[in-house]
Coordinates of N, CA and C and ligand atoms in Angstrom, one line a residue:
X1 N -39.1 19.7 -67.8 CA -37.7 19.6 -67.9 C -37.0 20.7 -67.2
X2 N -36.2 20.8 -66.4 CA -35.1 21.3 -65.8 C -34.4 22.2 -66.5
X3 N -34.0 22.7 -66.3 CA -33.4 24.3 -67.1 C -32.5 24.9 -66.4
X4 N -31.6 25.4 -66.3 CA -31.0 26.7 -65.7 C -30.6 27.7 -66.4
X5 N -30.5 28.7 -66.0 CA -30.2 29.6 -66.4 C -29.4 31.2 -65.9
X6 N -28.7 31.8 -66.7 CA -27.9 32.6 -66.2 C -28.6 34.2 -65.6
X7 N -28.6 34.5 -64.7 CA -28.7 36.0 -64.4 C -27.6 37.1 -64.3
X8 N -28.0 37.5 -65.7 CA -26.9 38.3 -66.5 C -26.5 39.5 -65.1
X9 N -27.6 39.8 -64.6 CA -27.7 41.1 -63.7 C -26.9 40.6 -62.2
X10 N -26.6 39.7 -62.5 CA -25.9 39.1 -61.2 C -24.5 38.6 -61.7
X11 N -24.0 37.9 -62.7 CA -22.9 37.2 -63.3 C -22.2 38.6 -62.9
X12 N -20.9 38.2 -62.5 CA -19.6 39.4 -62.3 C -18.7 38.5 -63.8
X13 N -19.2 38.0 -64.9 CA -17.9 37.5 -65.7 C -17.1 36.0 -65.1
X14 N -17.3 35.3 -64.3 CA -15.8 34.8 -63.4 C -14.8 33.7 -64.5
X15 N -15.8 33.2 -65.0 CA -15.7 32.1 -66.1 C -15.8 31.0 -65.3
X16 N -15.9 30.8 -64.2 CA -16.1 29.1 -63.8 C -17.1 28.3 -64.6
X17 N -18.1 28.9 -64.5 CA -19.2 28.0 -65.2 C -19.1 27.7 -66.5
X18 N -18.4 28.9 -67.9 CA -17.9 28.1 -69.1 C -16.7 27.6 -68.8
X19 N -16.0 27.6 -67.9 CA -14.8 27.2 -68.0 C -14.8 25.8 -68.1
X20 N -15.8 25.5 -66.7 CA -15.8 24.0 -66.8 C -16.6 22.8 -67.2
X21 N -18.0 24.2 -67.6 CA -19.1 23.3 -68.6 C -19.0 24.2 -69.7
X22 N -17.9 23.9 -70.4 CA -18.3 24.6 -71.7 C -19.5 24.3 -72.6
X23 N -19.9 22.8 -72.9 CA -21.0 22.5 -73.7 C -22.5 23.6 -72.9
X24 N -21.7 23.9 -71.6 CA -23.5 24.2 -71.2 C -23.9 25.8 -71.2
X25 N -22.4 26.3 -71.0 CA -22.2 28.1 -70.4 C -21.5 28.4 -71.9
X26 N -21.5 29.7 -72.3 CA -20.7 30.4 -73.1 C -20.6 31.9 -72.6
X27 N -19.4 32.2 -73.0 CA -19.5 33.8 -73.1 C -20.6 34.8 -74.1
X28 N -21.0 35.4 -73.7 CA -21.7 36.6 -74.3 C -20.6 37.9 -74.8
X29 N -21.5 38.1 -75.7 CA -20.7 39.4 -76.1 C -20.1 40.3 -74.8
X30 N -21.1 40.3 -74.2 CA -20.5 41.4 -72.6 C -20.0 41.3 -71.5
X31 N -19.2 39.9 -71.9 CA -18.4 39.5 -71.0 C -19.3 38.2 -69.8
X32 N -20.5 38.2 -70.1 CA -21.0 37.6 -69.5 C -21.5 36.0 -69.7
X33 N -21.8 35.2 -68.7 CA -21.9 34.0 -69.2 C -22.9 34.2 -69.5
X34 N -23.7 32.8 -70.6 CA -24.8 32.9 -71.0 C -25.1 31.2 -71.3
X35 N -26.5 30.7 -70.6 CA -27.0 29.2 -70.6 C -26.6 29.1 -72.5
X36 N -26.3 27.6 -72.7 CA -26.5 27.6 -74.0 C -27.9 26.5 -74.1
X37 N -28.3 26.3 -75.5 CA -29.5 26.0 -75.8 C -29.7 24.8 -75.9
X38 N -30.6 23.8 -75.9 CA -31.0 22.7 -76.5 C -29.6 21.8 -76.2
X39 N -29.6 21.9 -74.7 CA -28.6 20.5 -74.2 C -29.2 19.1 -74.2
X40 N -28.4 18.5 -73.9 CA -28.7 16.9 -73.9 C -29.0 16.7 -72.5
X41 N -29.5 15.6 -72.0 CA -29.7 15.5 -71.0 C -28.6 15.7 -69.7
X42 N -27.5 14.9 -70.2 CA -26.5 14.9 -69.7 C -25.9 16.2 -69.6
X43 N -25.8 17.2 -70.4 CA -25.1 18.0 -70.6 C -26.3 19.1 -69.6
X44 N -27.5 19.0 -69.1 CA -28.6 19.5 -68.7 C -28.1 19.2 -67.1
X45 N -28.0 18.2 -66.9 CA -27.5 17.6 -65.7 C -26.1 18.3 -65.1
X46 N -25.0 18.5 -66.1 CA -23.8 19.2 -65.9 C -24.4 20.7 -65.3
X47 N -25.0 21.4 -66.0 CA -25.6 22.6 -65.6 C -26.1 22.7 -64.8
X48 N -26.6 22.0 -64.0 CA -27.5 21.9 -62.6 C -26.5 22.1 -62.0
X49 N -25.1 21.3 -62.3 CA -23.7 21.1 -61.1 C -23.6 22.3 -61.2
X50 N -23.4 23.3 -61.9 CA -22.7 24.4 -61.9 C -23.5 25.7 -61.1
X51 N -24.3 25.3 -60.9 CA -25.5 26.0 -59.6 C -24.5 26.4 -58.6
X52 N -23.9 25.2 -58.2 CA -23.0 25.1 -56.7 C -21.3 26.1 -56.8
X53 N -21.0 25.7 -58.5 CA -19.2 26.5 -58.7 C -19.9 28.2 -58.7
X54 N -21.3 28.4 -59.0 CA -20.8 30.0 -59.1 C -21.0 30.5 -58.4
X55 N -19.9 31.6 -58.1 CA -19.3 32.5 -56.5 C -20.9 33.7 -56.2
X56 N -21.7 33.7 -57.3 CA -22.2 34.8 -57.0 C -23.7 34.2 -57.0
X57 N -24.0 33.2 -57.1 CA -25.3 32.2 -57.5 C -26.1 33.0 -58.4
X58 N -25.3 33.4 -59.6 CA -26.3 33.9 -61.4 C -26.7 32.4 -61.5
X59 N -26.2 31.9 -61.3 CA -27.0 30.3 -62.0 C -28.3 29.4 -61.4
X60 N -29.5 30.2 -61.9 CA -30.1 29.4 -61.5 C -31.2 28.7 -61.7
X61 N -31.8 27.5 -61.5 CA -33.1 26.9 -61.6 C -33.9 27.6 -62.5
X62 N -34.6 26.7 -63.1 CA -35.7 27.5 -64.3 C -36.7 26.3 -64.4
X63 N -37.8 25.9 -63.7 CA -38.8 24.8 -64.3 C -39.6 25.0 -65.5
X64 N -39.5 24.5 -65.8 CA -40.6 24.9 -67.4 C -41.3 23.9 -67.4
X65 N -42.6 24.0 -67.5 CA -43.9 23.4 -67.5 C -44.6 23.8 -69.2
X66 N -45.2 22.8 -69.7 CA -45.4 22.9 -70.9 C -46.6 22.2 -70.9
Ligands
SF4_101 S1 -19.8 31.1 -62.6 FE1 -21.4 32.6 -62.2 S2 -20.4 34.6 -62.1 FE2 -19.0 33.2 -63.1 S3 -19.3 33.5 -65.3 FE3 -20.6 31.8 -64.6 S4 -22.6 32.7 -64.1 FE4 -21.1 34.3 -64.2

């Protein structure tokens, strides 16, 4: 399954990505976005989109093999 995820060490804060997937991004305590957990598939898929809204590309791909 598909995954993304945030790289805190790259996020500048901007909010696009919780702004407009809230179910998928949240804020962190430090101002930073942070993936949220145990999405639905749909909600998995929204997070992929958000790959492309952030200005700084913190958002990224994660394959997980199990
Ligand atoms: S869109 Fe990118 S830079 Fe903006 S808050 Fe989300 S991860 Fe951080």
């Amino acid at each position: 399954m598909n995954k993304v995820k945030v790289d805190q060490n790259i996020c500048i804060g901007c909010g696009a990505c919780f702004g407009s997937y809230p179910d998928c991004f949240e804020m962190d305590d430090n101002g930073l976005a942070k993936e949220k957990e145990n999405l639905t598939e749909e909600q998995a898929q929204e997070a992929e989109e958000a790959i492309d809204i952030c200005p700084v590309g913190a958002i990224q791909e994660e394959t997980e093999k199990d």
